[in-house]
Every structure is written in structure tokens, then in C-alpha cells.
Short mmCIF file of C-alpha atoms (C1' of nucleotides) in Angstrom, two decimals:
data_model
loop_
_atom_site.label_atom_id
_atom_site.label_comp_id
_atom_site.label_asym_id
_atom_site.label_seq_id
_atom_site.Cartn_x
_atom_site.Cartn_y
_atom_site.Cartn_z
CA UNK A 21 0.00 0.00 0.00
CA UNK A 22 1.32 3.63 -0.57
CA UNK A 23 2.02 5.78 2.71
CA UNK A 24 -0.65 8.36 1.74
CA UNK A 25 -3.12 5.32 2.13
CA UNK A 26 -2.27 5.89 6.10
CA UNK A 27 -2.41 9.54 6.15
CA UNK A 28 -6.32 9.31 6.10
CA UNK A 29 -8.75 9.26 8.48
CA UNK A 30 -9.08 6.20 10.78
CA UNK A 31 -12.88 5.53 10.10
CA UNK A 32 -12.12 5.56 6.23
CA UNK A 33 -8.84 3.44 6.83
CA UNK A 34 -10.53 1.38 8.61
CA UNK A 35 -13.44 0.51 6.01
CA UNK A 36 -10.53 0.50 3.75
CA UNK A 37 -8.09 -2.28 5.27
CA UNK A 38 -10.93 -4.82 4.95
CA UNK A 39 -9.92 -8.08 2.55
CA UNK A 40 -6.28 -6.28 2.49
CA UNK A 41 -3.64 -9.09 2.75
CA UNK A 42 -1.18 -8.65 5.61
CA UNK A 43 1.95 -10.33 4.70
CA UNK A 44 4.35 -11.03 7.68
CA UNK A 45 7.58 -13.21 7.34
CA UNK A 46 5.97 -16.36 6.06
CA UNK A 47 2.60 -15.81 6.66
CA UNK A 48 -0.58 -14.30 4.55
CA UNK A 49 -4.03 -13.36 5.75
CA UNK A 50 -7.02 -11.13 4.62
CA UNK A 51 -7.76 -8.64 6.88
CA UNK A 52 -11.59 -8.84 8.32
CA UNK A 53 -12.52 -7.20 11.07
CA UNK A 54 -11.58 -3.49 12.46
CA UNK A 55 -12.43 -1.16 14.29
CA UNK A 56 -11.40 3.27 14.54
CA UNK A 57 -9.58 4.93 17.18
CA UNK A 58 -9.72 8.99 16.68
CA UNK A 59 -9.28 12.27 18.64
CA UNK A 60 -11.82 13.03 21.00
CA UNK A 61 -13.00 9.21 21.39
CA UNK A 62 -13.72 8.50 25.13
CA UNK A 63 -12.50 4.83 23.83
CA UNK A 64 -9.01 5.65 22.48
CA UNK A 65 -5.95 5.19 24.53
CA UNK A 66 -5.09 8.97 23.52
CA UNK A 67 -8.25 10.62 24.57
CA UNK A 68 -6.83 12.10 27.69
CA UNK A 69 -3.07 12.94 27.50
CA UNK A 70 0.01 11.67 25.05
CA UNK A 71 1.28 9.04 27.37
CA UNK A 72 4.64 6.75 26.81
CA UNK A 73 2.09 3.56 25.57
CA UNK A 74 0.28 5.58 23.17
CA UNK A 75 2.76 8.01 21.83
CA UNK A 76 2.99 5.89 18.11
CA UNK A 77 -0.37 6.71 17.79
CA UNK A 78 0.98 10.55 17.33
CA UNK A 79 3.14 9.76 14.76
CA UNK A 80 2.70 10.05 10.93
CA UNK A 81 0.47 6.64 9.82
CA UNK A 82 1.79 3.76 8.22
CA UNK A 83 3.15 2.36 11.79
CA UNK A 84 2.28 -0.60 14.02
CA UNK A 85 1.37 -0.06 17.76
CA UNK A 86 0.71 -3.12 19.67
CA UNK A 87 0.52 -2.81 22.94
CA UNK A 88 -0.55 -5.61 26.09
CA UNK A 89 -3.83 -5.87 27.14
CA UNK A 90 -5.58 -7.46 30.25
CA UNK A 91 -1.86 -8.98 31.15
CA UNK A 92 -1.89 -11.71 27.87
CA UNK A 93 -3.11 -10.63 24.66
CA UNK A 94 -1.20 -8.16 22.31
CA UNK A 95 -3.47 -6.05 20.91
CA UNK A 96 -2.36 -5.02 17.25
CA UNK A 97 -3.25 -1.48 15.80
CA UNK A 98 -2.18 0.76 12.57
CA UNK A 99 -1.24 4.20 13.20
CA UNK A 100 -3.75 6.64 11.04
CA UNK A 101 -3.54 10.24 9.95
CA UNK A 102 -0.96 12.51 10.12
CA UNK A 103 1.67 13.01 12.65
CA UNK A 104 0.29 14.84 15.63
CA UNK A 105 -2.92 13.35 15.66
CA UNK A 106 -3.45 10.38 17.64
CA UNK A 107 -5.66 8.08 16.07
CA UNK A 108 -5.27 4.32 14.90
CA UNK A 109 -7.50 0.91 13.61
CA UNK A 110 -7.50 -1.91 15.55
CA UNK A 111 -7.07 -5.06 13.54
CA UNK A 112 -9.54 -7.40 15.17
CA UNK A 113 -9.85 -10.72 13.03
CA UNK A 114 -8.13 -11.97 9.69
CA UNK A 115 -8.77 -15.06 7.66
CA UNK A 116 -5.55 -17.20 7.39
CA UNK A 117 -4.61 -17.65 3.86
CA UNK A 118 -1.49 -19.69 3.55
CA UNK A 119 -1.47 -21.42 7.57
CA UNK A 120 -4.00 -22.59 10.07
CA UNK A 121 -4.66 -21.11 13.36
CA UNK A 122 -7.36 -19.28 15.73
CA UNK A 123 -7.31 -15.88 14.71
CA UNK A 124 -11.04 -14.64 15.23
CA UNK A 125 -9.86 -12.12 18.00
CA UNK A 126 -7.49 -9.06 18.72
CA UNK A 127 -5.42 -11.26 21.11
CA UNK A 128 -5.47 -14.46 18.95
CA UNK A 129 -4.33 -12.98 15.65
CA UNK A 130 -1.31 -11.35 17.25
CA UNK A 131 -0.67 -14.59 18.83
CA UNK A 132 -1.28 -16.47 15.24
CA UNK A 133 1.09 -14.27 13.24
CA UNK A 134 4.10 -14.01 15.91
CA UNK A 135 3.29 -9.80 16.64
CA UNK A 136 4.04 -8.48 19.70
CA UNK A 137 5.33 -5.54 21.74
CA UNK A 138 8.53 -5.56 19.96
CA UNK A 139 6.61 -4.83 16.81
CA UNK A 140 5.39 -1.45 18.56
CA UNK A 141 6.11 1.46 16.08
CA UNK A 142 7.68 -0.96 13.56
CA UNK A 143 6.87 1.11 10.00
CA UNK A 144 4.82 -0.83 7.90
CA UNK A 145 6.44 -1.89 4.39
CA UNK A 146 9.46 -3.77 5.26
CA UNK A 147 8.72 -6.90 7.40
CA UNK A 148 5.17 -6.30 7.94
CA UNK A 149 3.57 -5.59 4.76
CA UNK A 150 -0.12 -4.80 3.55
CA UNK A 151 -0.59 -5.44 0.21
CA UNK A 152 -4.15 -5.27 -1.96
CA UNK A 153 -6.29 -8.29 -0.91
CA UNK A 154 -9.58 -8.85 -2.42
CA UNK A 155 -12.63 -7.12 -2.88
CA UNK A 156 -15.17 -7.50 0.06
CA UNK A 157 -18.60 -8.02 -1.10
CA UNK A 158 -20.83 -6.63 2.03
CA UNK A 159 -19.63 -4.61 4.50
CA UNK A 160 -21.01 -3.48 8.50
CA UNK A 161 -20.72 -1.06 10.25
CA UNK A 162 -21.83 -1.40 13.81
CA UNK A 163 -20.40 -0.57 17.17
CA UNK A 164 -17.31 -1.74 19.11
CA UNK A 165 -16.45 -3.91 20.73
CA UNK A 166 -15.20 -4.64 24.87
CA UNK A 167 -14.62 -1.07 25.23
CA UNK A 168 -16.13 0.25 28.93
CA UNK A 169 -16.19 4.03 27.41
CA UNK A 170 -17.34 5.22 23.51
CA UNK A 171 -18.96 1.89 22.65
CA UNK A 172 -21.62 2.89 21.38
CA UNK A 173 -19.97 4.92 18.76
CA UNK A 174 -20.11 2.58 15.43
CA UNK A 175 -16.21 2.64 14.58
CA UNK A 176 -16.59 -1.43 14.31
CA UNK A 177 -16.42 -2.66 10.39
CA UNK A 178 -15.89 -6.17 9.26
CA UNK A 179 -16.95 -8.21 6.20
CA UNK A 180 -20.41 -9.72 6.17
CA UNK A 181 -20.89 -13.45 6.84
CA UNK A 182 -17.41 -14.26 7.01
CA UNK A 183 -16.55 -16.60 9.55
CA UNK A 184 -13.34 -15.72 10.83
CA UNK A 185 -14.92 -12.35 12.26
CA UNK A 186 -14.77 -12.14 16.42
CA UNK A 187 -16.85 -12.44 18.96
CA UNK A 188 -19.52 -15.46 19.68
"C1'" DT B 254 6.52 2.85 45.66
"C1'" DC B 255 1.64 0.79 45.16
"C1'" DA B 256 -2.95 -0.47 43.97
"C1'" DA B 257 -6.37 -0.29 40.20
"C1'" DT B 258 -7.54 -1.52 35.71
"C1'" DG B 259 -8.19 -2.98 30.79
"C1'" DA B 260 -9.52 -2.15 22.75
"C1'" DT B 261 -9.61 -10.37 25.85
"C1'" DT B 262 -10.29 -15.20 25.97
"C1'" DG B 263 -11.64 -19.81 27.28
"C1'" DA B 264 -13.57 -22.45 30.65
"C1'" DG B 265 -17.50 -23.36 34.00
"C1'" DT C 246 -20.34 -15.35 34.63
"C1'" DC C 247 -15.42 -15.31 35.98
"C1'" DA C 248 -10.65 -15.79 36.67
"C1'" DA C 249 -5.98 -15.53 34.56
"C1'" DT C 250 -2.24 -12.14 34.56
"C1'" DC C 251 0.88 -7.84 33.92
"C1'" DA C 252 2.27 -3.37 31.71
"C1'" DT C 253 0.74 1.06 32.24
"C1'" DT C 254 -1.21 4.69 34.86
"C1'" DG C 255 -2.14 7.98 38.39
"C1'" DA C 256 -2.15 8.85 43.11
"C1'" DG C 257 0.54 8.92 47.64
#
DNA sequence: TCAATGATTGAG
DNA sequence: TCAATCATTGAG
């Protein structure tokens, strides 16, 4: 993808990034499920204050922040917009295109794929790629997920009847 | 320092 | 419905 694909919005990247192929090391999968992180949403890690977790999310998109959540899951996001504004798309479920594993969930995909806190900030293009996946016939857009503040603002996309999409 | 808590998951 | 489990956060 080009770096001005980033530089967007994070509710437009986020409809965007569904069926996009993440390719990492030796593994493929088509991106599914998402979910958009912006400025003054009581839900993002940035709506207060710049901290040292969340400072990525500042920075220019076309990054990675991962970050742990709940003590055992990484939680994988793409940094959105331009630098300065804190925003980012959580990447909640892929399909697996070229392995097999659990990877209907935040926590499981990161898990699946070998991403974790180490990955925090990496730029996107060189190890961790997205490249154009397919073309997602239906799309949803409904309201997050887990989130104890700003869930019921609909930042939550993912592609219609597929079955790799999270929650039971 | 220290206690509270969370963008989750799998088991009961 | 609940516990596992720990980095980050904000208060003392």
C-alpha cells in the first residue's frame, strides 16, 4: 500500500483495510474485522493525555502499535492520519490464507502471526507488509467492541458473513 | 513505591 | 459469569 493510504482518516482506513492481505515473514491473511480509534474518542488510549504507551499513535500513519492488554493478549493497531494526531484501527480478526490457526480475536491474531510488543512502532512496508487483498462483497458497520467508554460509537467494520470475524 | 484496571479469551 | 495475569497509569 502507498504511505498516503495511512495519512487518512481512521474511520475511512478502517473501512478500507478490509480483505487487504497482511503479509508477515511467512505468513498471509485477509484482513476482516476493524475497528477506529480517533481524537476526541472516550475509547481511544489517547483521549486524555500523550502518554509513553500511546505516543505511536501521534506519529505520521503507516506504523504498528501493539501494545498488552488485560496482562496476555497483544493487541495489534495501525497508526492513522498525520503526525500529531493520535488516532489508529485496531485489527480485530483476519482469515488465514497460507497457515491454520485461531485468529477470530485481537489477542489471537497477534498470537497467530508471531506480533508483539517488539513490533510497537515498527513502519509498515518492510517486514510487515499490507498489500491489496480482495474485494469485500458486504460490508457493516456497527459498534465496538469490549470497550467500557465510547462503545456505542459505530467505529466497528468487518466483512459480512465471514466466519473468521470475532466475537460469539 | 503501590494499587487499580483494561480495545480479551476460554472455561465453567 | 469469571478468573488468569501484567504493563501502564495515576495517586501517595
Amino acid at each position: 500500500m502507498n504511505k498516503s493510504f495511512y495519512t487518512r482518516d481512521s474511520l475511512i482506513v478502517a473501512r478500507e483495510l478490509l480483505g487487504k492481505e497482511i503479509v508477515y515473514k511467512d505468513k498471509e491473511a485477509l484482513i476482516v474485522e476493524t475497528e477506529a480509534y480517533t481524537t476526541n474518542d472516550p475509547g481511544s488510549h489517547a483521549y486524555k493525555k500523550r502518554t509513553k504507551r500511546n505516543s505511536v499513535m501521534y506519529e505520521e500513519g503507516g506504523r504498528l502499535y501493539v501494545y498488552l492488554c488485560y496482562g496476555m493478549y497483544n493487541l495489534m493497531n495501525i497508526v492513522t492520519d498525520k503526525k500529531g494526531v493520535p488516532s489508529a484501527v485496531l485489527i480485530r480478526a483476519v482469515e488465514p490464507l497460507n497457515f491454520e490457526a485461531k485468529t477470530n480475536g485481537p489477542g489471537l491474531l497477534t498470537k497467530a502471526l508471531g506480533i508483539s510488543r517488539e513490533h510497537n512502532g515498527l513502519e509498515i512496508g518492510k517486514e510487515f507488509m499490507i498489500k491489496k487483498g480482495i474485494k469485500p462483497r458486504v460490508v457493516v458497520q456497527t459498534t465496538r467492541v469490549g470497550l467500557s467508554r465510547g462503545s456505542e460509537l459505530p467505529y466497528r467494520f468487518y466483512i459480512k458473513d465471514n466466519p473468521y470475524i470475532s466475537r460469539k
